[in-house]
CSV table of N, CA, C and O in Angstrom, one decimal:
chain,number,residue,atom,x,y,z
N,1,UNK,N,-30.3,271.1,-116.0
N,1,UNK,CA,-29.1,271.7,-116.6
N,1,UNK,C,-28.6,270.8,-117.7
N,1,UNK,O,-28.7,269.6,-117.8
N,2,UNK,N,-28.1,271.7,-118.6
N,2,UNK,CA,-27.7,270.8,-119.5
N,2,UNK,C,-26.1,270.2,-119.6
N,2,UNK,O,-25.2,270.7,-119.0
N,3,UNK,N,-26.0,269.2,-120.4
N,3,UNK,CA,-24.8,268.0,-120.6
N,3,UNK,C,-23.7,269.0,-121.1
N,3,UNK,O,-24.0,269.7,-122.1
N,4,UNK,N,-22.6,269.1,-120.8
N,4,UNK,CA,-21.5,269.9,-121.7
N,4,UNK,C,-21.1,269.7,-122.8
N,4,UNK,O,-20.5,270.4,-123.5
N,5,UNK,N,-21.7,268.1,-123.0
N,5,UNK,CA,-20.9,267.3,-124.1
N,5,UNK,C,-21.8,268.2,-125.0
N,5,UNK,O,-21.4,269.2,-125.5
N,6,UNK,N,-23.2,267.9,-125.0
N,6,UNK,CA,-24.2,268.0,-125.6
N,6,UNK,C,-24.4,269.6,-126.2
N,6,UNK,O,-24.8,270.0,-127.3
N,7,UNK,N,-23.8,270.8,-124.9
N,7,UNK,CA,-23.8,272.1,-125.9
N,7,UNK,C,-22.3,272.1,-126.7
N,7,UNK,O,-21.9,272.8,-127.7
N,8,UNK,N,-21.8,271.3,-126.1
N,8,UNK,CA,-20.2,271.5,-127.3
N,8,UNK,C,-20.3,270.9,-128.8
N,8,UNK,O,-19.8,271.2,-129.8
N,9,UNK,N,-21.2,270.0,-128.6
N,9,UNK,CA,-22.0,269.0,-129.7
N,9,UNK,C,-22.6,270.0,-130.6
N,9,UNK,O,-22.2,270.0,-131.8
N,10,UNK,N,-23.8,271.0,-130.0
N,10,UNK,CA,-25.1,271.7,-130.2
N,10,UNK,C,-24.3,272.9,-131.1
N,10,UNK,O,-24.7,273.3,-132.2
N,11,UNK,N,-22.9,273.6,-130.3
N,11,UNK,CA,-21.9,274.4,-131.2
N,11,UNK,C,-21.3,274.1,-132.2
N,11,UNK,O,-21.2,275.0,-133.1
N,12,UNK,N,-20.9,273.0,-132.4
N,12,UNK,CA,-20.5,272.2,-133.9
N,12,UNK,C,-21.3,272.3,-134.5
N,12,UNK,O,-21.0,272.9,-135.5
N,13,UNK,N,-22.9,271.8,-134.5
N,13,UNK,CA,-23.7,272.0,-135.3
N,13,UNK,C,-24.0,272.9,-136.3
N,13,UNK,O,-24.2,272.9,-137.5
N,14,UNK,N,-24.0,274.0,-134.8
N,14,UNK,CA,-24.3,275.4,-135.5
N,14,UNK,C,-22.9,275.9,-136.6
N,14,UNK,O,-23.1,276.5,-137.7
N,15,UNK,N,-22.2,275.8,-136.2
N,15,UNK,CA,-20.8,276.2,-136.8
N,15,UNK,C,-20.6,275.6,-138.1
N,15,UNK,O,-20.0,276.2,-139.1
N,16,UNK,N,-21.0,274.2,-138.1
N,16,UNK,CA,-21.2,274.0,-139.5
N,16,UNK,C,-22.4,274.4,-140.5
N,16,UNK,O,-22.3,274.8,-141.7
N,17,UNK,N,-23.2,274.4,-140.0
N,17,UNK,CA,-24.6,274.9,-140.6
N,17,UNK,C,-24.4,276.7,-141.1
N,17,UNK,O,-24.8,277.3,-142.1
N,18,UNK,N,-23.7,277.0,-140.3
N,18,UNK,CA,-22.8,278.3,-140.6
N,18,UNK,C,-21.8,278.7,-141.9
N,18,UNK,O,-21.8,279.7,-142.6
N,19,UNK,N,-21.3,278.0,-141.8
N,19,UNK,CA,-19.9,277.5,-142.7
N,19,UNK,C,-20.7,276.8,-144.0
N,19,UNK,O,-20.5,277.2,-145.2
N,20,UNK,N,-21.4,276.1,-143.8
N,20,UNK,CA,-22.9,275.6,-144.8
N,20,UNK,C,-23.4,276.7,-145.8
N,20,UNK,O,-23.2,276.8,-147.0
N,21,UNK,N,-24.0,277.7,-144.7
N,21,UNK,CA,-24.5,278.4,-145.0
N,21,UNK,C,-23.8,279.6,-145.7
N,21,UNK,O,-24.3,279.9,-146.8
N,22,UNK,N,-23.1,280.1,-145.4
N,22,UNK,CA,-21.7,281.0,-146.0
N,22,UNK,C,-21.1,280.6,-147.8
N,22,UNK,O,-21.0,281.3,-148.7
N,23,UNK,N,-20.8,279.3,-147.7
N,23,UNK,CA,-20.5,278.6,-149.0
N,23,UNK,C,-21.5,278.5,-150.2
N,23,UNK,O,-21.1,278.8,-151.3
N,24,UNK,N,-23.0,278.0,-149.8
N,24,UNK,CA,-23.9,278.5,-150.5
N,24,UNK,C,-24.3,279.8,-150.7
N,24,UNK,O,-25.1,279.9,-151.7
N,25,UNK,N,-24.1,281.2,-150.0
N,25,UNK,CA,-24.2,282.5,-150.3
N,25,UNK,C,-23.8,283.1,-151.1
N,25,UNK,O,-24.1,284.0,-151.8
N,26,UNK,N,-22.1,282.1,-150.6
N,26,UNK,CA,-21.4,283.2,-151.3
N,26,UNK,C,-21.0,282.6,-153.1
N,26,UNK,O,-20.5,283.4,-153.9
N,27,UNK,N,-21.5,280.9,-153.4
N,27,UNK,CA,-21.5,280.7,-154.5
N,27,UNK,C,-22.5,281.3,-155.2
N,27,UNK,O,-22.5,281.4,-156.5
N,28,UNK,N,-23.6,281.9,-154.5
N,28,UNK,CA,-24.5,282.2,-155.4
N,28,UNK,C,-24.6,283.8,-155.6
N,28,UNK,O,-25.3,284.2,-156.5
N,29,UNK,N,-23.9,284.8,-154.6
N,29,UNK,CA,-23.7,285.7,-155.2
N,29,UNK,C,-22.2,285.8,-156.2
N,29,UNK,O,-21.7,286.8,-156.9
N,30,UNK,N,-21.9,284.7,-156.1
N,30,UNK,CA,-20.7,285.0,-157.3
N,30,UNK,C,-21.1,284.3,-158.7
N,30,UNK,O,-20.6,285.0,-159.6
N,31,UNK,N,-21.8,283.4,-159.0
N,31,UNK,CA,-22.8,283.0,-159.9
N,31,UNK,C,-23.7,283.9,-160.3
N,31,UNK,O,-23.8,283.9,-161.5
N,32,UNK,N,-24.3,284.8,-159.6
N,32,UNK,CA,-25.1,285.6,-159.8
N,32,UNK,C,-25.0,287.3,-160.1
N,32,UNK,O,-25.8,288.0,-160.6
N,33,UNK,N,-23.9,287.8,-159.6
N,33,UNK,CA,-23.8,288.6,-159.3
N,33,UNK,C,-23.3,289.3,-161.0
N,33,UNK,O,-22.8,288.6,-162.0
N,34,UNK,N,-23.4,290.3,-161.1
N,34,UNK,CA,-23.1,291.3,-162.6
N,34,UNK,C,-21.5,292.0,-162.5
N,34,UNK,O,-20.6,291.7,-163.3
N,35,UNK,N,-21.4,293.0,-161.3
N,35,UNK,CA,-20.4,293.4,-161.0
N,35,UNK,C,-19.5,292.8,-160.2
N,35,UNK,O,-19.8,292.0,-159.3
N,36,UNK,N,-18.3,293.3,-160.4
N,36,UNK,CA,-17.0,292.6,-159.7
N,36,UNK,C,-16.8,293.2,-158.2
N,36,UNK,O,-16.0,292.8,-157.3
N,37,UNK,N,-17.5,294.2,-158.2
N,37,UNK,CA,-17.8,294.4,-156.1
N,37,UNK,C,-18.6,293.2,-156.1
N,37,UNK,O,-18.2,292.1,-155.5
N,38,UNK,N,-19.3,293.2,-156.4
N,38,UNK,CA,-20.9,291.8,-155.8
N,38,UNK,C,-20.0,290.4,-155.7
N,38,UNK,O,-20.0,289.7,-154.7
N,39,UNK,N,-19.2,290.2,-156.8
N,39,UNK,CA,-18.5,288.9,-156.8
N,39,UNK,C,-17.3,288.7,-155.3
N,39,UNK,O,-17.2,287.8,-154.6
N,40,UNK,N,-16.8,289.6,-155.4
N,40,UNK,CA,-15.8,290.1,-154.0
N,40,UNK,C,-16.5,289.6,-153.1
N,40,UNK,O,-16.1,288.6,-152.5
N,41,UNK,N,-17.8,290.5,-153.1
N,41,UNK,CA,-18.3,290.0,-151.3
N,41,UNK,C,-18.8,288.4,-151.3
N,41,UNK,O,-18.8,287.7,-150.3
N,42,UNK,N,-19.3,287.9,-152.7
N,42,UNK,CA,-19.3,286.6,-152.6
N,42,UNK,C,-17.6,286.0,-152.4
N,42,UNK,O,-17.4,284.8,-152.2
N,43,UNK,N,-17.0,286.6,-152.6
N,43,UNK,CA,-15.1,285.8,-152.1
N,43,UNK,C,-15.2,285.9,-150.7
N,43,UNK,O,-15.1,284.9,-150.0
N,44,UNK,N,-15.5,287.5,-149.9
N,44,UNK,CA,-15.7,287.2,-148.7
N,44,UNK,C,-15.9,286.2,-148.1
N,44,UNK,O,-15.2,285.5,-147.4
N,45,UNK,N,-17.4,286.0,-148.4
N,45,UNK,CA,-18.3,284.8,-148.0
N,45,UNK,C,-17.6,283.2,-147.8
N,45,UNK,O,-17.4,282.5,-146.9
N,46,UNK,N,-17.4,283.1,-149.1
N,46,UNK,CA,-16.5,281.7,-149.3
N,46,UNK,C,-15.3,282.0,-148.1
N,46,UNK,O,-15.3,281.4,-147.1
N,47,UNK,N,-14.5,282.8,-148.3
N,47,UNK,CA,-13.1,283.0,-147.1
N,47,UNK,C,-13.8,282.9,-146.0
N,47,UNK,O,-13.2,282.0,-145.4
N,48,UNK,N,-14.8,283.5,-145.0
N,48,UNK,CA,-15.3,283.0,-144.3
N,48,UNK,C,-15.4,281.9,-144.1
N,48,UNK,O,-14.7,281.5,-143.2
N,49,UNK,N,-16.3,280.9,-144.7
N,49,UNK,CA,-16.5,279.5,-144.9
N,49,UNK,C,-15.3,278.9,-144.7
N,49,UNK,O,-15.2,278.0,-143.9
N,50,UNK,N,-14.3,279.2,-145.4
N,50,UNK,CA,-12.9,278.2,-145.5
N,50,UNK,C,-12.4,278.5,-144.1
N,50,UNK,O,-12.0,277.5,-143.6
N,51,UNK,N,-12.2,279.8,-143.2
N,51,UNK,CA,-11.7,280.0,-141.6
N,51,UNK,C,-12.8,278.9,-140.9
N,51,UNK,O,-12.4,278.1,-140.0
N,52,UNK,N,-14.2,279.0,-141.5
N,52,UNK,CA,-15.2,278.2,-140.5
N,52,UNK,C,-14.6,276.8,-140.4
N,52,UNK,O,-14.6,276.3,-139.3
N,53,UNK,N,-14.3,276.2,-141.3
N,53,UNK,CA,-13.8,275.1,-141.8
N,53,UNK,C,-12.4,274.6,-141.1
N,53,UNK,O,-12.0,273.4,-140.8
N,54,UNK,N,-11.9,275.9,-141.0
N,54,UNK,CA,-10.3,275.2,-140.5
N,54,UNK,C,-10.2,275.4,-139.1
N,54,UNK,O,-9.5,274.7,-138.3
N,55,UNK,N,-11.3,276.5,-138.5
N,55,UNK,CA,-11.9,276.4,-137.0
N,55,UNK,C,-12.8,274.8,-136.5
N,55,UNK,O,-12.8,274.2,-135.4
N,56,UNK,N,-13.1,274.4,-137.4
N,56,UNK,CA,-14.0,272.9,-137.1
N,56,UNK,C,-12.9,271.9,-137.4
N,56,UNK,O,-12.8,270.9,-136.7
N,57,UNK,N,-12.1,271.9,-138.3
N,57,UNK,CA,-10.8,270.7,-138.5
N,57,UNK,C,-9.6,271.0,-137.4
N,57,UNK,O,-8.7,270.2,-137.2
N,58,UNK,N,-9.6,272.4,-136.8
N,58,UNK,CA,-8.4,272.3,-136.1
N,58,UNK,C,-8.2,271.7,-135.2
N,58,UNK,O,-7.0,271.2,-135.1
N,59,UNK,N,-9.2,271.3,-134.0
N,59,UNK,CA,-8.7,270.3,-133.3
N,59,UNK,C,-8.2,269.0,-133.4
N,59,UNK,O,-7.2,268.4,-132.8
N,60,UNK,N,-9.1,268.3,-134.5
N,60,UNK,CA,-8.6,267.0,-135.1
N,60,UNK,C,-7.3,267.2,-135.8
N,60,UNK,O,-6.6,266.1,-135.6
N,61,UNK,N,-6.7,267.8,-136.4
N,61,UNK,CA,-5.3,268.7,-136.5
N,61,UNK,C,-4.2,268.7,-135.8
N,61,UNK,O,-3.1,268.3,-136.1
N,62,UNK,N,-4.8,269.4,-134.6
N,62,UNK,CA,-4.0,269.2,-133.5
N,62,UNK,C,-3.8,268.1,-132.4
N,62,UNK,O,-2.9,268.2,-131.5
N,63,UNK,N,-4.6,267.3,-132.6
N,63,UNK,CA,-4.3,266.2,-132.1
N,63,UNK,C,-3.8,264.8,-132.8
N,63,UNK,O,-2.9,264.1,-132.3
N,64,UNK,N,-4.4,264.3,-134.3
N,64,UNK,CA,-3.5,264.0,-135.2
N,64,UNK,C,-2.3,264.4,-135.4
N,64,UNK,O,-1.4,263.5,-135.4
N,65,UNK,N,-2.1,265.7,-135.6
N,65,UNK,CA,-0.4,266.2,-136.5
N,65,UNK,C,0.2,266.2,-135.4
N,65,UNK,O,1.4,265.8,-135.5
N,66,UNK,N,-0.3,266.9,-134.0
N,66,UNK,CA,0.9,267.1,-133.0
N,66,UNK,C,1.3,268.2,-133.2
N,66,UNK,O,2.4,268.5,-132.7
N,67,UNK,N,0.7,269.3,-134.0
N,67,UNK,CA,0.9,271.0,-134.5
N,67,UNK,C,1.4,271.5,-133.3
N,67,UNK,O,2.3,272.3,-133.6
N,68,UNK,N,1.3,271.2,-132.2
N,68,UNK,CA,2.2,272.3,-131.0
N,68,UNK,C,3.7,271.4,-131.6
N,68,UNK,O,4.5,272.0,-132.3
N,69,UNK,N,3.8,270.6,-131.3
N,69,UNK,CA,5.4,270.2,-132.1
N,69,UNK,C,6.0,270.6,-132.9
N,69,UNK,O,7.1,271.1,-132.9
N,70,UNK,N,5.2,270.3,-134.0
N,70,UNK,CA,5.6,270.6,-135.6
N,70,UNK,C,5.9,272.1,-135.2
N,70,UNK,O,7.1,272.5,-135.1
N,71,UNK,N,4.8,273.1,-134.9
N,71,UNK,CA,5.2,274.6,-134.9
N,71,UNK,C,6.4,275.2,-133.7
N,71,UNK,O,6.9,276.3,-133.8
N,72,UNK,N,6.6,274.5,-133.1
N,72,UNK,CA,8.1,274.6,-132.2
N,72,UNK,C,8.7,274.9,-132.5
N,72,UNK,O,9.3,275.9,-132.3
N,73,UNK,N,9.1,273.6,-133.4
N,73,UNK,CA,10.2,273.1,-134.2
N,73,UNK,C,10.4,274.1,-135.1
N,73,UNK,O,11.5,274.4,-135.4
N,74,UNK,N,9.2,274.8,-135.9
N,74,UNK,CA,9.5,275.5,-136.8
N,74,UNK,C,10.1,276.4,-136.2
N,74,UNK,O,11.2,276.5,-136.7
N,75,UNK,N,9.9,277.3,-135.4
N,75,UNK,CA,10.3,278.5,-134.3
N,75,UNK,C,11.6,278.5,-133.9
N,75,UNK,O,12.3,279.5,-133.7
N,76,UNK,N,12.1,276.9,-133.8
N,76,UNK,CA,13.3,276.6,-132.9
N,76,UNK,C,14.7,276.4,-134.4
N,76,UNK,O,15.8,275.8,-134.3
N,77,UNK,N,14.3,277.0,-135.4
N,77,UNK,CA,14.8,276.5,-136.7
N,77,UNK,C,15.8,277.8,-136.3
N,77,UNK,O,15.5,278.9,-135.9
N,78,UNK,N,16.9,277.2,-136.5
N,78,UNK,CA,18.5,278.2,-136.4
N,78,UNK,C,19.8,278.0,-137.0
N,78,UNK,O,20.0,276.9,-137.4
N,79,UNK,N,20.6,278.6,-137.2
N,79,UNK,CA,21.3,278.0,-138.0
N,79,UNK,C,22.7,278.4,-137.3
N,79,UNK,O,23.1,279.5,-136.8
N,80,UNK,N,23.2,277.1,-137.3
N,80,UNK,CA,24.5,276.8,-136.2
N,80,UNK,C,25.6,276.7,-137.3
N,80,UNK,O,25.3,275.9,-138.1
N,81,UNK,N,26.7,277.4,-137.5
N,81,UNK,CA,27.6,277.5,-138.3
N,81,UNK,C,28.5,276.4,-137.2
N,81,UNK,O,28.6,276.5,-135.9
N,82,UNK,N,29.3,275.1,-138.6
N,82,UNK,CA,30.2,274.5,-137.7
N,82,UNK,C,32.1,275.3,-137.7
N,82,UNK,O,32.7,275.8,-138.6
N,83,UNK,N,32.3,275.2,-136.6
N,83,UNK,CA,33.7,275.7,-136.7
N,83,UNK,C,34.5,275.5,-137.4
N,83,UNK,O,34.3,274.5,-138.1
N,84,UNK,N,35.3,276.0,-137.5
N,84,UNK,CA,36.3,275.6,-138.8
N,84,UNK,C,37.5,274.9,-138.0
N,84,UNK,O,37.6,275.1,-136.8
N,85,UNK,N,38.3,274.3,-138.6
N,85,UNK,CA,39.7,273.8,-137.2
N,85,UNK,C,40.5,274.3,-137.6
N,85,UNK,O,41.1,274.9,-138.5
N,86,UNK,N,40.5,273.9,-136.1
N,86,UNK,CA,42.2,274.8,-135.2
N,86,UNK,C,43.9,274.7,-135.8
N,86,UNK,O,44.6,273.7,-135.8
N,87,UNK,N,44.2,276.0,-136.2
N,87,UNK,CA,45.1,275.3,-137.2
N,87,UNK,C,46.3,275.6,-135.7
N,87,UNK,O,47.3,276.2,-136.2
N,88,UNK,N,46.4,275.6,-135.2
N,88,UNK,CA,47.4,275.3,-134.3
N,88,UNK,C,47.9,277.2,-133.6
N,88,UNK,O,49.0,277.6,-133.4
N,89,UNK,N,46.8,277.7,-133.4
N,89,UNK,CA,47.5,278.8,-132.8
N,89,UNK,C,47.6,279.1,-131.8
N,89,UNK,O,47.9,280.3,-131.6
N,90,UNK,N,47.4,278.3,-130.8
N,90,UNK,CA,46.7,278.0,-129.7
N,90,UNK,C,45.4,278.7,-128.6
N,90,UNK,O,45.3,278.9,-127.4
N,91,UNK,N,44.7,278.7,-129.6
N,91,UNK,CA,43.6,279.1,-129.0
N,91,UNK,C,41.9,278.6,-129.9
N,91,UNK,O,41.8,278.7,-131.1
N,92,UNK,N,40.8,278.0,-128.8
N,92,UNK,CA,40.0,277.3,-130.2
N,92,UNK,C,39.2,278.2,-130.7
N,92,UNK,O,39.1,279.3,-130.2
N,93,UNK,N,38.5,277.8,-131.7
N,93,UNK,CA,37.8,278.7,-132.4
N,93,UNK,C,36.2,279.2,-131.9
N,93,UNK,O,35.2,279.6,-132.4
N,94,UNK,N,36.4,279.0,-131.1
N,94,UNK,CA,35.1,279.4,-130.0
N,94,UNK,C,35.7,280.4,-129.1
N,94,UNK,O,35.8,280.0,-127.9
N,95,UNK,N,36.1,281.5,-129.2
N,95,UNK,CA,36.7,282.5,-128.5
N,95,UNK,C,35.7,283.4,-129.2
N,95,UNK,O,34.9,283.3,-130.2
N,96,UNK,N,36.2,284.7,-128.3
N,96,UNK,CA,35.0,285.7,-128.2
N,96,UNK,C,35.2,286.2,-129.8
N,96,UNK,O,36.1,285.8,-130.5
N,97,UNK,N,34.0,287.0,-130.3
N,97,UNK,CA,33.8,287.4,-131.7
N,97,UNK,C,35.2,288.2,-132.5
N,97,UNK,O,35.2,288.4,-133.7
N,98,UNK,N,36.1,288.6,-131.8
N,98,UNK,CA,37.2,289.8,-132.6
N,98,UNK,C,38.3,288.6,-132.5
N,98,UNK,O,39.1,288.6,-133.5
N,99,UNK,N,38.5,287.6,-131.5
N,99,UNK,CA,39.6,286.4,-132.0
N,99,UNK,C,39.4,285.7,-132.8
N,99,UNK,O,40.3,285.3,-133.6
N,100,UNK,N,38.1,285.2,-133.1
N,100,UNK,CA,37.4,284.3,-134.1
N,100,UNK,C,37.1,284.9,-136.0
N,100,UNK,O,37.1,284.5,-137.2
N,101,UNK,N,37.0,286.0,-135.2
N,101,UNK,CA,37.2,287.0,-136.6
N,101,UNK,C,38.7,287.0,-137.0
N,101,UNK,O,39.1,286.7,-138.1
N,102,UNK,N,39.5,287.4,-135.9
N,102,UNK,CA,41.1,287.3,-136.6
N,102,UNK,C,41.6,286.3,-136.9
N,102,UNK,O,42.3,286.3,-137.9
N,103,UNK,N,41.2,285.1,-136.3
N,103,UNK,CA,41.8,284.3,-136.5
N,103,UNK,C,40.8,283.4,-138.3
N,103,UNK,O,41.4,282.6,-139.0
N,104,UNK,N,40.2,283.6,-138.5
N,104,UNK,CA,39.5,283.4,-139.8
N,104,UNK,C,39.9,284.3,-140.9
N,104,UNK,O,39.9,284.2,-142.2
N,105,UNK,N,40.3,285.4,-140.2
N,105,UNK,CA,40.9,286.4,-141.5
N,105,UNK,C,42.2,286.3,-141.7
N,105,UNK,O,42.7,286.9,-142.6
N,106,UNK,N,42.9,285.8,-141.0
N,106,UNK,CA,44.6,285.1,-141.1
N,106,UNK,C,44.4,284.3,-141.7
N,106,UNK,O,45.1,284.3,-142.7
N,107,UNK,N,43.6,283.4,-141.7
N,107,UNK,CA,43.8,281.9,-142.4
N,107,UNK,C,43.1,282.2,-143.6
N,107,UNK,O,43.5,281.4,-144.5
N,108,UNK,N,42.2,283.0,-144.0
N,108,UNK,CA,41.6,283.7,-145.5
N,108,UNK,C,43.3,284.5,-146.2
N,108,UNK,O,43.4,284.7,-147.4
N,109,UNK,N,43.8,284.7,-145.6
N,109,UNK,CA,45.0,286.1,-146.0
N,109,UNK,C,45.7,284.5,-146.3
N,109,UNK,O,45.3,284.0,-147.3
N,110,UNK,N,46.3,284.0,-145.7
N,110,UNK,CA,47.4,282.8,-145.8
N,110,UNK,C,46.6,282.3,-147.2
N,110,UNK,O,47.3,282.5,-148.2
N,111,UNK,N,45.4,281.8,-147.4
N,111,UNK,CA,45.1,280.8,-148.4
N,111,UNK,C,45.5,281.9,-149.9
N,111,UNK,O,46.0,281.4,-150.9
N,112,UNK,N,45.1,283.2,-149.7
N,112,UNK,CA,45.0,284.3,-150.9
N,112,UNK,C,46.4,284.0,-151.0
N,112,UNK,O,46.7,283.5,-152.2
N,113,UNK,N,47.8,284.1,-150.0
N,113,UNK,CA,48.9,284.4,-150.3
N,113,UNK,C,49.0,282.8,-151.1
N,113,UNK,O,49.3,282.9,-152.3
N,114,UNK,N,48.9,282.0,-150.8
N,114,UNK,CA,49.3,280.8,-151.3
N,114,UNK,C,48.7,280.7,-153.0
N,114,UNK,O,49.4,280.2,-153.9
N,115,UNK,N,47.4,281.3,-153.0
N,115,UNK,CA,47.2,281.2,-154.1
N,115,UNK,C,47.8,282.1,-155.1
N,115,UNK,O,47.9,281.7,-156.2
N,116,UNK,N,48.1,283.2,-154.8
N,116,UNK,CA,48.5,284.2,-155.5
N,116,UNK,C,50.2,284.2,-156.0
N,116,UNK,O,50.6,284.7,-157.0
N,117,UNK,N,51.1,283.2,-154.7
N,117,UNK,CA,52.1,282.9,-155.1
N,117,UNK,C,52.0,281.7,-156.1
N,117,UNK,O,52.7,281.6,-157.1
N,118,UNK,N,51.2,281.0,-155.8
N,118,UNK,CA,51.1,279.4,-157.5
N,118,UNK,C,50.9,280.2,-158.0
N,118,UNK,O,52.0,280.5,-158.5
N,119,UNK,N,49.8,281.3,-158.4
N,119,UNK,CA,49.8,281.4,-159.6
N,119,UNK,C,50.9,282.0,-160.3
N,119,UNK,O,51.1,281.8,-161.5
N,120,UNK,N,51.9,282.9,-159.4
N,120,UNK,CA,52.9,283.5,-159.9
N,120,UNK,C,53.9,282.6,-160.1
N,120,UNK,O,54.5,282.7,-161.2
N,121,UNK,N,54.2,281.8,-159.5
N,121,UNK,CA,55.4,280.5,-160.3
N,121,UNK,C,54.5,279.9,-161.3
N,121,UNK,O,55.2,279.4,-162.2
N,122,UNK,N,53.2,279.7,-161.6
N,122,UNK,CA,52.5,279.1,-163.0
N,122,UNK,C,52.8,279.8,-164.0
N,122,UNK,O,53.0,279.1,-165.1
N,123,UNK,N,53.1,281.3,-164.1
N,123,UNK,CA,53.1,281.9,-165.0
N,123,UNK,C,54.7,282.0,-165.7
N,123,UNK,O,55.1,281.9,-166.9
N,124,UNK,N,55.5,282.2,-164.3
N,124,UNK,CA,56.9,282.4,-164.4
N,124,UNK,C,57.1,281.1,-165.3
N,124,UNK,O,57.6,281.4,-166.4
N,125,UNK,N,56.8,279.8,-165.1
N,125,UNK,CA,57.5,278.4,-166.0
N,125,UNK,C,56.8,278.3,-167.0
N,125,UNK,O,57.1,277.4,-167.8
């Protein structure tokens, strides 16, 4: 029977000689080729080749970069709005969504009033 190392080895091989073989195809029907269908399937080819390539680099990838982390993290990406403070009304600003809303649109209404009154004594002097 054979060694496991040895057919997992024996699959690399082939997978490059694959990916090998795909890159030289498909340079040479795009080199060669007259029409821009012919050139295409030589892009196929090469895109092929480049998946073969990132299937043969991905484990060293994943064990280098730590990619189950990195892509976590990216997943886990959220965005936490900080509260605003408590201007004394007594209640904090982590209350359910319709107090948190009122209470942010009172203190929007107060800042408009304040500004709308400067501006009206700016103009009055």
């Amino acid at each position: 029977m054979d060694d496991p190392s040895s057919i997992s080895r024996d699959l690399c091989y082939l997978q490059m000689a694959c990916v090998a073989l795909s890159l030289v195809a498909g340079s040479i029907i795009i080199i060669v080729s007259v029409s821009k269908a012919a050139a295409a399937v030589g892009g196929i080819f090469i895109g092929a080749a480049g998946l073969g390539i990132f299937m043969l680099a991905y484990p060293f990838l994943k064990t280098r970069l730590n990619l189950d982390h990195i892509l976590s993290a990216i997943g886990n990406l959220r965005i936490h709005p900080h509260p605003g403070p408590d201007h004394g009304e007594g209640r904090s600003s982590i209350n359910g969504s319709k107090d948190g809303t009122r209470s942010s649109l009172s203190t929007v209404s107060r800042t408009l009033e304040k500004l709308k009154t400067g501006a009206r004594g700016a103009e009055e002097s």
